[in-house]
Amino acid sequence: MATVKRTATVCGYFLELGSKEIEIYSIATDGSGALKRVDDIQGTICRIAESVGFERDFNLSFRQHVARLIQYVNTLEAENRK
């Protein structure tokens, strides 16, 4: 079975939710597109969620929260392209 990764680009970060890990990379602001891995995953997710107006449902695991955040960001992006 193929591994599905969910990704989103938001607030200067690239988010990736793989089958085992949540990875966040900051995107260089100099236009080079260089990525630098972020170590504070929970803090960064909280800041991103706050900046896009996405509230945490504490009935979900953190991993589920990140998956829904990525889905929310991608939905917003798709709506803005219309």
Coordinates of N, CA and C in Angstrom, one line a residue:
M1 N 0.8 -1.2 0.0 CA 0.0 0.0 0.0 C 0.9 1.2 0.0
A2 N 0.5 2.2 -0.8 CA 1.3 3.4 -0.9 C 1.2 4.3 0.3
T3 N 2.2 5.0 0.7 CA 2.2 6.0 1.8 C 1.7 7.3 1.3
V4 N 0.7 7.8 2.0 CA 0.1 9.1 1.6 C 0.7 10.2 2.5
K5 N 1.2 11.2 1.9 CA 1.7 12.4 2.7 C 0.8 13.5 2.5
R6 N 0.4 14.2 3.5 CA -0.3 15.5 3.4 C 0.6 16.6 3.5
T7 N 0.5 17.6 2.7 CA 1.4 18.8 2.8 C 0.6 20.1 2.6
A8 N 1.2 21.1 3.1 CA 0.6 22.5 2.9 C 1.8 23.5 3.1
T9 N 1.6 24.6 2.4 CA 2.5 25.7 2.6 C 1.7 26.9 3.1
V10 N 2.2 27.4 4.3 CA 1.4 28.4 5.0 C 2.3 29.2 5.9
C11 N 2.1 30.5 5.9 CA 2.8 31.4 6.8 C 4.3 31.3 6.8
G12 N 4.9 31.0 5.6 CA 6.3 30.8 5.5 C 6.9 29.5 5.9
Y13 N 6.0 28.5 6.1 CA 6.4 27.1 6.5 C 5.8 26.1 5.5
F14 N 6.5 25.0 5.4 CA 6.1 23.9 4.6 C 5.8 22.8 5.6
L15 N 4.5 22.3 5.7 CA 4.1 21.3 6.6 C 4.0 20.0 5.9
E16 N 4.4 18.9 6.5 CA 4.3 17.6 5.9 C 3.9 16.6 7.0
L17 N 2.8 15.9 6.8 CA 2.3 14.9 7.7 C 2.5 13.5 7.0
G18 N 3.5 12.8 7.4 CA 3.8 11.5 6.8 C 3.1 10.4 7.6
S19 N 3.4 9.1 7.3 CA 2.8 8.0 8.0 C 3.3 7.9 9.5
K20 N 4.5 8.4 9.7 CA 5.1 8.3 11.0 C 5.5 9.6 11.7
E21 N 5.8 10.7 10.9 CA 6.3 11.9 11.5 C 5.5 13.1 11.0
I22 N 5.6 14.2 11.8 CA 5.1 15.5 11.4 C 6.4 16.3 11.2
E23 N 6.6 16.8 10.0 CA 7.8 17.6 9.7 C 7.4 19.0 9.3
I24 N 8.1 20.0 9.8 CA 7.9 21.4 9.5 C 9.2 22.0 9.0
Y25 N 9.2 22.7 7.9 CA 10.4 23.4 7.4 C 10.0 24.9 7.2
S26 N 10.9 25.8 7.7 CA 10.7 27.2 7.4 C 11.3 27.4 6.0
I27 N 10.6 28.3 5.2 CA 11.0 28.6 3.9 C 11.8 29.9 3.9
A28 N 12.9 29.9 3.3 CA 13.8 31.1 3.2 C 13.1 32.3 2.6
T29 N 13.3 33.4 3.2 CA 12.6 34.6 2.7 C 13.4 35.4 1.7
D30 N 14.6 34.8 1.3 CA 15.4 35.5 0.3 C 15.0 35.1 -1.1
G31 N 14.0 34.3 -1.3 CA 13.5 33.9 -2.6 C 14.2 32.7 -3.1
S32 N 15.1 32.1 -2.4 CA 15.9 30.9 -2.9 C 15.0 29.7 -2.7
G33 N 14.0 29.7 -1.9 CA 13.2 28.5 -1.7 C 13.8 27.5 -0.8
A34 N 15.0 27.8 -0.1 CA 15.6 26.9 0.7 C 14.8 26.6 2.0
L35 N 14.8 25.3 2.4 CA 14.1 24.9 3.5 C 15.0 24.6 4.7
K36 N 14.5 24.9 5.9 CA 15.3 24.6 7.1 C 14.3 23.9 8.1
R37 N 14.7 22.8 8.6 CA 13.8 22.0 9.5 C 13.6 22.7 10.8
V38 N 12.3 22.7 11.3 CA 12.0 23.4 12.5 C 11.9 22.3 13.6
D39 N 12.5 22.6 14.7 CA 12.5 21.6 15.8 C 11.2 21.7 16.7
D40 N 10.7 22.9 16.9 CA 9.6 23.2 17.8 C 8.3 22.9 17.1
I41 N 7.9 21.7 16.9 CA 6.7 21.4 16.1 C 5.4 21.8 16.7
Q42 N 5.2 21.5 18.0 CA 4.0 21.9 18.6 C 3.8 23.4 18.7
G43 N 4.8 24.1 19.1 CA 4.8 25.6 19.1 C 4.5 26.2 17.8
T44 N 5.1 25.7 16.7 CA 5.0 26.2 15.4 C 3.5 25.9 14.9
I45 N 3.0 24.7 15.1 CA 1.7 24.4 14.7 C 0.7 25.3 15.4
C46 N 0.9 25.6 16.7 CA 0.0 26.5 17.4 C 0.0 27.9 16.8
R47 N 1.2 28.4 16.5 CA 1.3 29.7 15.9 C 0.6 29.8 14.5
I48 N 0.8 28.8 13.7 CA 0.2 28.7 12.4 C -1.3 28.6 12.5
A49 N -1.8 27.7 13.4 CA -3.2 27.6 13.6 C -3.9 28.9 14.0
E50 N -3.2 29.6 14.9 CA -3.7 30.9 15.4 C -3.8 31.9 14.3
S51 N -2.7 31.9 13.5 CA -2.7 33.0 12.4 C -3.7 32.7 11.3
V52 N -4.1 31.5 11.1 CA -5.2 31.2 10.1 C -6.5 31.1 10.7
G53 N -6.7 31.2 12.0 CA -8.0 31.2 12.6 C -8.5 29.8 12.8
F54 N -7.7 28.8 13.0 CA -8.1 27.4 13.1 C -8.0 27.0 14.6
E55 N -9.1 26.6 15.2 CA -9.1 26.3 16.6 C -8.8 24.8 16.9
R56 N -8.2 24.5 17.9 CA -7.8 23.2 18.3 C -9.0 22.5 19.0
D57 N -9.3 21.3 18.5 CA -10.3 20.4 19.1 C -9.6 19.4 20.0
F58 N -9.7 19.6 21.3 CA -8.9 18.8 22.2 C -9.4 17.3 22.3
N59 N -10.5 17.0 21.6 CA -11.0 15.6 21.5 C -10.2 14.8 20.5
L60 N -9.4 15.5 19.7 CA -8.6 14.9 18.7 C -7.1 14.8 19.2
S61 N -6.4 13.9 18.7 CA -4.9 13.8 19.0 C -4.2 15.0 18.2
F62 N -3.0 15.2 18.6 CA -2.2 16.3 18.0 C -2.0 16.0 16.5
R63 N -1.8 14.7 16.2 CA -1.6 14.3 14.8 C -2.9 14.6 14.0
Q64 N -4.1 14.3 14.5 CA -5.3 14.5 13.9 C -5.5 16.0 13.7
H65 N -5.1 16.8 14.7 CA -5.2 18.3 14.6 C -4.4 18.8 13.5
V66 N -3.2 18.3 13.3 CA -2.3 18.7 12.2 C -2.9 18.3 10.9
A67 N -3.4 17.1 10.8 CA -4.1 16.7 9.5 C -5.2 17.6 9.1
R68 N -6.0 18.0 10.1 CA -7.2 18.9 9.8 C -6.7 20.3 9.5
L69 N -5.6 20.7 10.2 CA -5.1 22.0 9.9 C -4.6 22.1 8.4
I70 N -3.9 21.1 8.0 CA -3.4 21.0 6.6 C -4.6 21.0 5.7
Q71 N -5.6 20.2 6.0 CA -6.8 20.2 5.1 C -7.5 21.6 5.1
Y72 N -7.6 22.2 6.2 CA -8.2 23.6 6.3 C -7.4 24.6 5.4
V73 N -6.1 24.6 5.6 CA -5.2 25.5 4.8 C -5.3 25.2 3.3
N74 N -5.3 24.0 2.9 CA -5.5 23.7 1.5 C -6.8 24.1 0.9
T75 N -7.9 23.9 1.8 CA -9.2 24.3 1.3 C -9.3 25.9 1.2
L76 N -8.7 26.6 2.1 CA -8.6 28.1 2.0 C -7.9 28.5 0.7
E77 N -6.8 27.8 0.5 CA -6.0 28.1 -0.7 C -6.8 27.9 -2.0
A78 N -7.5 26.8 -2.0 CA -8.3 26.4 -3.2 C -9.4 27.4 -3.4
E79 N -10.0 27.9 -2.4 CA -11.1 28.9 -2.5 C -10.5 30.2 -2.9
N80 N -9.3 30.6 -2.5 CA -8.7 31.8 -3.0 C -8.3 31.8 -4.4
R81 N -8.1 30.6 -5.0 CA -7.7 30.5 -6.4 C -8.9 30.7 -7.3
K82 N -10.1 30.6 -6.8 CA -11.3 30.7 -7.6 C -11.6 32.1 -8.1

